[in-house]
Structure formats: structure tokens, C-alpha cells
CSV table of C-alpha atoms in Angstrom, one decimal:
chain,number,residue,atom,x,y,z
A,773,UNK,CA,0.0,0.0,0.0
A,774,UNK,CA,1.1,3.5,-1.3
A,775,UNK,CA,1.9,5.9,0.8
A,776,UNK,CA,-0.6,8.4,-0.7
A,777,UNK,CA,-3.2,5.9,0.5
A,778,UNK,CA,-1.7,6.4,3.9
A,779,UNK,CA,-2.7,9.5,4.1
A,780,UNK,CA,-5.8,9.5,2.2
A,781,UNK,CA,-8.0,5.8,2.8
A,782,UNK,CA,-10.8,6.9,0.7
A,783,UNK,CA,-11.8,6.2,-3.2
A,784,UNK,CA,-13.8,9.5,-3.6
A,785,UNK,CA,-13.3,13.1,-2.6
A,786,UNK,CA,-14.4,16.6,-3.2
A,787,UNK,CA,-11.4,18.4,-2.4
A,788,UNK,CA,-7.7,17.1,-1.1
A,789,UNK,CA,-4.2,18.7,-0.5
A,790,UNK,CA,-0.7,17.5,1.2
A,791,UNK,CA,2.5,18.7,2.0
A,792,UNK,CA,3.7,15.6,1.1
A,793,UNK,CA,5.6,16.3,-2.1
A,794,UNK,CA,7.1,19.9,-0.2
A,795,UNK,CA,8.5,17.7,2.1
A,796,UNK,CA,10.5,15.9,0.1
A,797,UNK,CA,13.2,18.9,-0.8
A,798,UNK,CA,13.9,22.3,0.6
A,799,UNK,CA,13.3,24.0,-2.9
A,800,UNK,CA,9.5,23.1,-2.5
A,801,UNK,CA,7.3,21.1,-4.5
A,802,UNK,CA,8.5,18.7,-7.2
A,803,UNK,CA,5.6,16.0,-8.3
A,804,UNK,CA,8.3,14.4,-10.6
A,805,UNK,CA,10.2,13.8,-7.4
A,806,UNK,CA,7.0,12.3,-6.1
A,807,UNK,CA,6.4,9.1,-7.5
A,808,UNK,CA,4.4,7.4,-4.6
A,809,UNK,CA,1.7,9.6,-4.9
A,810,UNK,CA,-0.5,8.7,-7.0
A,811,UNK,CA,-3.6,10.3,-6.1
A,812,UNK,CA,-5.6,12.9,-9.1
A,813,UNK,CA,-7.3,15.7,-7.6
A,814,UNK,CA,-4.7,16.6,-4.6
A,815,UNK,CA,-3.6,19.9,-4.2
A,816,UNK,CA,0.1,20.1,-2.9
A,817,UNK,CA,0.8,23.1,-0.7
A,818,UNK,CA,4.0,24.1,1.7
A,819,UNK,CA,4.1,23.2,5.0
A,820,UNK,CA,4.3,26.9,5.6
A,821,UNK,CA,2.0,28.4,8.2
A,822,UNK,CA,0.3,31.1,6.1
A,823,UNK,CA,-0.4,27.7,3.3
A,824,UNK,CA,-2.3,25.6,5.4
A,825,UNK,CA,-4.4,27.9,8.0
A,826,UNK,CA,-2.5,28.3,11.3
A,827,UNK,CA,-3.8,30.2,13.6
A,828,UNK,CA,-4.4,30.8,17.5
A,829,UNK,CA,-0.9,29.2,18.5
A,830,UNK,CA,0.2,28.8,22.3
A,831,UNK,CA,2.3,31.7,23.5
A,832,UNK,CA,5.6,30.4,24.4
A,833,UNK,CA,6.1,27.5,22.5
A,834,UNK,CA,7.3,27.2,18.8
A,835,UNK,CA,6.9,25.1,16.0
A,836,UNK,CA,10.3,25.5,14.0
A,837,UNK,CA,10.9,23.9,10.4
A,838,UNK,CA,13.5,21.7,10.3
A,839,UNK,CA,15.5,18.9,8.7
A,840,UNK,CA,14.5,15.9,10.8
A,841,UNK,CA,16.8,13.4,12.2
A,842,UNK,CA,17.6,10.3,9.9
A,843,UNK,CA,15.6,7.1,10.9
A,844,UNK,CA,17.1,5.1,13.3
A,845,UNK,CA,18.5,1.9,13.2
A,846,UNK,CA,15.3,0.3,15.2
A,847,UNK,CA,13.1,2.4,12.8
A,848,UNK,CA,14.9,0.5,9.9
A,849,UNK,CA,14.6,-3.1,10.7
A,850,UNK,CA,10.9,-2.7,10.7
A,851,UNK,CA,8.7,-4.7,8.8
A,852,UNK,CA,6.3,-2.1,7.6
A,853,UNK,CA,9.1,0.6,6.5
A,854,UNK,CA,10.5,0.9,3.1
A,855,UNK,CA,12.4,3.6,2.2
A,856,UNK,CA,11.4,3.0,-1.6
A,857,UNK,CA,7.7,3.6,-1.2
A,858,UNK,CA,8.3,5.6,2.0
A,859,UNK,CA,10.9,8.4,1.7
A,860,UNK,CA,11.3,10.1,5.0
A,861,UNK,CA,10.4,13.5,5.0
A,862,UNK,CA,12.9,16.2,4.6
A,863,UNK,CA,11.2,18.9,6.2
A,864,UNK,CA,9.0,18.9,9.6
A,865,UNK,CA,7.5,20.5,12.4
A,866,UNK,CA,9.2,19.7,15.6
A,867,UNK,CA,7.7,19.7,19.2
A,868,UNK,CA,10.4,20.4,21.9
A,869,UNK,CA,9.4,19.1,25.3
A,870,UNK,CA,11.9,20.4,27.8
A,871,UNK,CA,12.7,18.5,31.2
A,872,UNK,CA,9.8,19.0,33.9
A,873,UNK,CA,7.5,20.4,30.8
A,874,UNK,CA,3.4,19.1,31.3
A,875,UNK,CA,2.0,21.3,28.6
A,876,UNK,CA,2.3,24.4,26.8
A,877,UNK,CA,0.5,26.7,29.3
A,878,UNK,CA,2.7,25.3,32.3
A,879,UNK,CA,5.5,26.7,34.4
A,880,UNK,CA,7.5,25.0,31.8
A,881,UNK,CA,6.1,25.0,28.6
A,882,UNK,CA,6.6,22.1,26.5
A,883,UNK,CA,5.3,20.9,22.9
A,884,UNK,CA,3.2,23.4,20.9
A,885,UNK,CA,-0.4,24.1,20.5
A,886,UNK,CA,-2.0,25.7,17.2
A,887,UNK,CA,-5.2,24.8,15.1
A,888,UNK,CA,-4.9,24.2,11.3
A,889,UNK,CA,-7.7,25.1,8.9
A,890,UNK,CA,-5.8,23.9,5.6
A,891,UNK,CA,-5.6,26.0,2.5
A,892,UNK,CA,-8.6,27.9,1.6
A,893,UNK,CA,-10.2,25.8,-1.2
A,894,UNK,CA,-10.2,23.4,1.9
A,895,UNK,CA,-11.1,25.8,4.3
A,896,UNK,CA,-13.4,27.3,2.4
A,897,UNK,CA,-15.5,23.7,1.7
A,898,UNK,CA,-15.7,23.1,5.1
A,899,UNK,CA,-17.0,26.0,6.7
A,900,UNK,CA,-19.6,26.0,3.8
A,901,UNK,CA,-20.8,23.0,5.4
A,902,UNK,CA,-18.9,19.7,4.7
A,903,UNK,CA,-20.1,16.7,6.8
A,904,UNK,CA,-17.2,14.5,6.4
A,905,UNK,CA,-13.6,14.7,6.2
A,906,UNK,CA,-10.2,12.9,6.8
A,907,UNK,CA,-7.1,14.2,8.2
A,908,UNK,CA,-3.8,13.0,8.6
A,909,UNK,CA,-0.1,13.3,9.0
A,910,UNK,CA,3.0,11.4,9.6
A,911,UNK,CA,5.2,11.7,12.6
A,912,UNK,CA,8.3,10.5,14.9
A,913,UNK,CA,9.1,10.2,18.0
A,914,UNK,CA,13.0,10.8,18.7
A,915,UNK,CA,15.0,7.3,19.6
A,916,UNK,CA,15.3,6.9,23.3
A,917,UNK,CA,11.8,8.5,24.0
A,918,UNK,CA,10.4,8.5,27.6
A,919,UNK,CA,6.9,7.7,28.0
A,920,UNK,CA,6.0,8.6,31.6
A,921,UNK,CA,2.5,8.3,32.0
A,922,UNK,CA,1.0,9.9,28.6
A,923,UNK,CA,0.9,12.8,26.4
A,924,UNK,CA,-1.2,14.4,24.0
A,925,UNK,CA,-0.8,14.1,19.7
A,926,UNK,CA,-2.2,16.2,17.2
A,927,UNK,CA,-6.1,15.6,16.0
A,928,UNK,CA,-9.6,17.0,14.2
A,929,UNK,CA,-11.8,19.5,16.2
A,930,UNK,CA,-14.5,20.9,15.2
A,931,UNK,CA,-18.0,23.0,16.5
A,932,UNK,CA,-19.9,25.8,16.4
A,933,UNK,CA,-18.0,29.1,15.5
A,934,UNK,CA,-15.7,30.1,18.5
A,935,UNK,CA,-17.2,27.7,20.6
A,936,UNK,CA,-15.2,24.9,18.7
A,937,UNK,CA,-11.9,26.3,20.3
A,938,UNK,CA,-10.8,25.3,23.9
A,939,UNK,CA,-13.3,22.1,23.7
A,940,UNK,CA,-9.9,20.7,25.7
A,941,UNK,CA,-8.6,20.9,29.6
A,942,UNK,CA,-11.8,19.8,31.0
A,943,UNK,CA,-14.0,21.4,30.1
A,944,UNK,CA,-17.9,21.4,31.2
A,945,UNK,CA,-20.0,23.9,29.3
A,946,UNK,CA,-21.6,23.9,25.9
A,947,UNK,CA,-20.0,20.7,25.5
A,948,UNK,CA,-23.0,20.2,22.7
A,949,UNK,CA,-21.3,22.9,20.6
A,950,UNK,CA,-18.0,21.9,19.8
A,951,UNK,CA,-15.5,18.3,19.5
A,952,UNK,CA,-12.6,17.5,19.5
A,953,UNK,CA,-10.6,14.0,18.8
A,954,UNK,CA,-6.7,13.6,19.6
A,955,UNK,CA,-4.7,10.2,20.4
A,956,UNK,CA,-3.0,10.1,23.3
A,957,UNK,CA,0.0,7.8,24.3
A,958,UNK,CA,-0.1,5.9,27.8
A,959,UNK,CA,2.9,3.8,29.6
A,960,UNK,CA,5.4,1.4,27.2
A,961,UNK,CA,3.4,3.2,24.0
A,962,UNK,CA,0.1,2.3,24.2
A,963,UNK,CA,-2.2,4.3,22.1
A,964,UNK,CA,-5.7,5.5,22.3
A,965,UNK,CA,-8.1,8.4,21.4
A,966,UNK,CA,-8.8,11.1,23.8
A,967,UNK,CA,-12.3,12.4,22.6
A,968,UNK,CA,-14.3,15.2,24.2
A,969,UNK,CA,-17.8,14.9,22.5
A,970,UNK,CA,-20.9,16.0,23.2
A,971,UNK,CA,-22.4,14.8,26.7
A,972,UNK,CA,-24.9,12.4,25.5
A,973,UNK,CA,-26.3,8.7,27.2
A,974,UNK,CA,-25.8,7.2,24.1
A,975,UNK,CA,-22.6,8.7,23.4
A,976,UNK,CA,-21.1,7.3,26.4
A,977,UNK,CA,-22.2,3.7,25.8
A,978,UNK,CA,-20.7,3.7,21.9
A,979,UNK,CA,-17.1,5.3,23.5
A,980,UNK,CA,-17.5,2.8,26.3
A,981,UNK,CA,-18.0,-0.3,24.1
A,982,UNK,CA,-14.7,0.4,21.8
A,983,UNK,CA,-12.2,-2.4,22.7
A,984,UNK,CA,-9.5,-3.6,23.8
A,985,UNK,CA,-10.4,-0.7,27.1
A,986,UNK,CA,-12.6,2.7,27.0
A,987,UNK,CA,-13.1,5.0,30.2
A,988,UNK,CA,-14.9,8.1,31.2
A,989,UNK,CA,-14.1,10.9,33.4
A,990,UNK,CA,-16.4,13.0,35.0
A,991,UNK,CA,-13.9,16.1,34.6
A,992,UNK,CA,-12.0,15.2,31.8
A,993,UNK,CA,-12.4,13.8,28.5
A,994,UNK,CA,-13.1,9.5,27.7
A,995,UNK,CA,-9.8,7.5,26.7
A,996,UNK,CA,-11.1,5.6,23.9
A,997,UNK,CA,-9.6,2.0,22.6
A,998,UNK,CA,-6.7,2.1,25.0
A,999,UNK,CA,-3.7,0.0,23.6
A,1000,UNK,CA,-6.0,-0.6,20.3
A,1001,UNK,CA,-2.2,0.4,18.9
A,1002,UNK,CA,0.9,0.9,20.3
A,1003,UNK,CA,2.9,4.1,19.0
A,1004,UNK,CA,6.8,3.2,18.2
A,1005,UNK,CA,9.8,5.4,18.2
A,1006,UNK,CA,12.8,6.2,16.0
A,1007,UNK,CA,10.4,6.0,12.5
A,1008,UNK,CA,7.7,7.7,11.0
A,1009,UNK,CA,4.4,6.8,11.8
A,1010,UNK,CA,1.3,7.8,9.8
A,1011,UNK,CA,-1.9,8.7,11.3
A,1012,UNK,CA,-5.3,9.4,9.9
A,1013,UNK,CA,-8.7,10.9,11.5
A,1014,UNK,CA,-12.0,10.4,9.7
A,1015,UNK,CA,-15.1,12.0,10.9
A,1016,UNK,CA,-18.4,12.1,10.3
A,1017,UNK,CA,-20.7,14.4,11.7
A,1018,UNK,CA,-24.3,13.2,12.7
A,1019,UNK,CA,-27.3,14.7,11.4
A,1020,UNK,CA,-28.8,16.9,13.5
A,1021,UNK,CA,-31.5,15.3,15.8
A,1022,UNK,CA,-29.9,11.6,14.9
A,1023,UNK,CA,-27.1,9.5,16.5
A,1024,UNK,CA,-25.2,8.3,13.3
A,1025,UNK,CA,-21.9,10.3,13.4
A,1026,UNK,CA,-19.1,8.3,13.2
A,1027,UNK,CA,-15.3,8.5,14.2
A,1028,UNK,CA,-12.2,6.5,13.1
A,1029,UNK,CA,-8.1,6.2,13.5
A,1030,UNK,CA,-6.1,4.3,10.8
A,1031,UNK,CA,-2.2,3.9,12.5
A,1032,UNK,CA,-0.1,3.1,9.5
A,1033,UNK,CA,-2.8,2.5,6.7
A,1034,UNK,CA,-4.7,-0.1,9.4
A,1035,UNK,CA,-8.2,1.0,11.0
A,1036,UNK,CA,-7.3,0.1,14.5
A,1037,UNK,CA,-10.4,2.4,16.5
A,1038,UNK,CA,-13.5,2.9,14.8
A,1039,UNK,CA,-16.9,4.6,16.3
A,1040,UNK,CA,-19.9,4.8,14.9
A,1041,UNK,CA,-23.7,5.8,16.6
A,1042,UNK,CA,-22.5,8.9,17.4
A,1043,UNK,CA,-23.4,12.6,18.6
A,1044,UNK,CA,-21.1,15.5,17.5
A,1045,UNK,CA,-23.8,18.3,17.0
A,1046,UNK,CA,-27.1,19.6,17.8
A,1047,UNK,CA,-27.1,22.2,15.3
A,1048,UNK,CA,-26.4,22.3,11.8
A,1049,UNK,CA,-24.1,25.5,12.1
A,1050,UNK,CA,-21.9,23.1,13.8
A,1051,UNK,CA,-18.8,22.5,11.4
A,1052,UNK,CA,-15.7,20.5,11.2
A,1053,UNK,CA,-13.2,23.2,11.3
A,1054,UNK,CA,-9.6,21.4,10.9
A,1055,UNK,CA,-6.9,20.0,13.2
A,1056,UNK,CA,-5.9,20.8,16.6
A,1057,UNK,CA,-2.3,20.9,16.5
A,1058,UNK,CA,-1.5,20.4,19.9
A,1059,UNK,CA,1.3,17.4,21.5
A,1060,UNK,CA,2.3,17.7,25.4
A,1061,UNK,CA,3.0,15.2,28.3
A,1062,UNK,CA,0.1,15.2,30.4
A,1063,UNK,CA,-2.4,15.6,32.2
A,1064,UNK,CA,-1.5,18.2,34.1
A,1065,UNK,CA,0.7,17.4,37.1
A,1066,UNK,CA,3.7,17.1,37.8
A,1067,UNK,CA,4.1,13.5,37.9
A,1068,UNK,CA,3.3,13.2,33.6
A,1069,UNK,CA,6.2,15.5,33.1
A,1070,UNK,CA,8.8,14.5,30.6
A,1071,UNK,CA,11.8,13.7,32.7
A,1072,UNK,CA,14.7,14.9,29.8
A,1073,UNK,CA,14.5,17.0,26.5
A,1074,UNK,CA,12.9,15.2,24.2
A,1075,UNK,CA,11.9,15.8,20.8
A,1076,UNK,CA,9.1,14.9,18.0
A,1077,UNK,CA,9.0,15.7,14.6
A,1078,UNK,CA,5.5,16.1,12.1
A,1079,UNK,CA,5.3,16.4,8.3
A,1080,UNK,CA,3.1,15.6,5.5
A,1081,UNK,CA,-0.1,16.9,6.5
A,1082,UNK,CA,-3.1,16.4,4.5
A,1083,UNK,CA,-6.8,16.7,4.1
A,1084,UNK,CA,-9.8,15.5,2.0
A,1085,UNK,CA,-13.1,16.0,2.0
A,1086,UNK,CA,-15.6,12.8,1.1
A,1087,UNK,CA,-19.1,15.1,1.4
């Protein structure tokens, strides 16, 4: 399987771009130096700020471009890596997360936190209306990573107007009027979803019933499929985020993770709206170790790395 279907995982779409084939030199997009991505229809766009939509970043924390590491020698020997159909990117975000650092509004800040729209033919289609959408990107974890007790990855957010930002940190009101869906790493790797949805009956029992482990909390948002995946380090790793929103007045929106081309948490039965000005707006761009106490703080410098972000819309 192609790369290009790593990022993508659906036949049809209305509108697409990547920064796939930017990432693959410093003098910007070449599609003849692109030859795994075979997919008609997909813009490609720089993995600049102003070219896909950031906006509202954290004070304090930074999201540099830079040449990432090479893959390491555990990253290699993996079975599902080939550097043929898999060329590491040359360019990336990276997330710094200092010693002692919980999360970019703490004593010590650490990762970064910023909301992507996309480019504005994407933009534009979904705050026209679009009711479902896939986003996804690659990433890697530096060798030698620390996993403490968890941390926080980059996911798809969405809501009514203003109301969709913050939906995060515990959050208690107009839960009905935003979402948002990020994975989370736990202890030795394990992965899961860490969903704030709204606060519905039914929406509790679909979350609860996701294997191999789902749980609640009353102040916090519901860990979702814990250890469905396990996240490695030392090689790129692609996630994807497909959402569906419900129609208003039913339960039929749906949520799903592919790790690496494989569906490994998918939802359906769903509530993500009571209104139809609610919208999926983009990703929230956010990685941090926590939690918010001092015990999830990442005990060195450590470093991650994110590239070849890209978006499609299915309807």
C-alpha cells in the first residue's frame, strides 16, 4: 500500500491537498520527485504556516521547520518501512518538550499548541458546510523516548464558531457545541483516542464499548480503545482521523483512526452536534506530556517531529 493511500484511505473526494511532495526537498514542491503519490485531484501546498491555516498558536512554544533526524536503526529493521515507497520526510514541524515540561500553558512549557484550517479551497469547503472529512499526518518520536504516564498528539476538532476552540482541559459547558478527537499515548506506547464529545447517554455507551479498554471521566475527556495500537519510536508513523458528523437530531456520526494504513479504533452511533451551524473546522495541533501534574512531566529533553499533513473532503 502506497503511501498516498496512507494519508488519504478513501476512493472519492471533493477536495484534497498535502505537504507531502514539499517535504520531500527544501526547494518546494517537485511532483516528478513524487512518485508514490499517486492520487488525481490533490492539491500540494507548503508546509508553511500562512499555506495551510495556522492560527491561534500557544504563546511560548514554537513550531520550527527543520531537517529531521535520519531514521534510526530500530526504525529501519521494521517490517512495515521501506524507504522506496516511503521516503522520509525532509522537512517537519518539531515539538520540543523540555525537562519538567506538562504542557504548553505550564511553568514549563513544552510541545506546541496551534489549530490548522488547511488551505482555503479546503477551508473554504468546510466551513460551507462539509459533513465528512479525513485528516492526517505522519510523525516520529526521537529514539530513546520517555513515555511517563502519557501525552497528548495532534487531532480533528470541530463545532460551532468560537465555541469549537478550547473544547480541551476539562471542560464542562456547551459541551453540545463543539469536539474534539486527539490520540494520546499511555505507559510502554500504548495508544488510544482522547475524545471530548458531546455529553450524550448514548454517546457514552458507543465510546465505552470500543475495545481492547474505553473510560470516562467526569472532569475530563473519555480514553477511547486504549492499547487498540501501540505508538513506536525512531520512525515515521502515519496517522489518519475520519469524521463524520451526525445529522442533526440523529445519532449516526461516526469516528475512526487508521495507525499506518490499518483501521485500529472505529466509532460509529454517534453525537457530535445539535445544530447544523456546527462544522468541522480542521486539526488541533497540539502534543504535550500530560495531564496536568507534575508526575506526567517528561523527565529529559525530548523531541518529535510532524510532516506531510493532508486533508480530504468525502461530502
Amino acid at each position: 500500500m502506497s503511501l498516498s493511500h496512507h494519508l488519504f484511505l478513501v476512493s472519492s473526494f471533493s477536495t484534497a491537498f498535502t505537504t507531502y511532495c514539499f517535504n520531500l526537498g527544501p526547494r518546494g514542491i517537485d511532483p516528478a520527485a513524487c512518485p508514490t503519490l499517486h492520487v488525481p485531484g490533490v492539491d500540494s501546498v507548503a508546509l508553511r504556516d500562512a499555506d495551510v491555516g495556522v492560527h491561534y498558536a500557544t504563546p511560548g512554544t514554537s513550531h520550527r521547520l527543520v531537517v529531521p533526524p535520519p531514521i534510526s536503526s530500530r526504525g529501519l529493521s521494521s517490517p512495515d518501512l521501506s524507504e522506496v515507497d516511503w521516503p522520509a520526510p525532509s522537512l517537519a514541524w518539531e515539538a520540543f518538550y523540555p525537562n519538567g515540561s506538562i504542557n504548553p500553558a505550564a511553568a514549563i512549557p513544552g510541545g506546541f499548541g496551534f489549530y490548522v484550517a488547511g488551505p482555503a479551497a479546503f477551508s473554504e469547503k468546510l466551513a460551507a458546510g462539509a459533513t465528512h472529512a479525513v485528516l492526517s499526518y505522519r510523525m516520529m518520536l526521537q529514539e530513546g523516548w520517555e513515555w511517563v504516564k502519557g501525552g497528548k498528539l495532534p487531532g480533528i476538532y470541530g463545532g460551532e464558531g468560537d465555541s469549537s476552540y478550547a473544547c480541551t482541559g476539562g471542560r464542562q459547558e456547551a459541551r453540545s457545541k463543539c469536539f474534539n478527537v486527539r490520540p494520546m499515548w499511555r505507559p510502554k506506547g500504548q495508544g488510544e483516542l482522547y475524545t471530548y464529545l458531546p455529553l450524550t447517554d448514548r454517546n457514552q455507551q458507543q465510546l465505552s464499548a470500543v475495545p481492547p479498554y474505553s473510560t470516562g471521566n467526569a472532569q475530563y475527556g473519555f480514553s477511547v480503545g486504549r492499547n487498540a495500537f501501540n505508538f513506536d519510536v525512531g520512525r515515521w508513523i502515519t496517522l489518519a482521523f475520519r469524521v463524520k458528523l451526525n445529522d442533526v437530531g440523529s445519532e449516526n456520526g461516526e469516528l475512526e483512526l487508521w495507525v499506518d494504513g490499518e483501521s485500529v479504533i472505529s466509532v460509529s452511533g454517534l453525537t457530535l452536534r445539535d445544530s447544523d451551524k456546527s462544522r468541522i473546522k480542521g486539526a488541533h495541533f497540539q502534543t504535550f506530556f500530560g495531564g496536568h501534574e507534575v508526575d506526567w512531566a517528561s523527565p529529559k529533553d525530548q523531541r518529535a517531529w510532524f510532516a506531510d499533513l493532508s486533508g480530504a473532503i468525502i461530502e
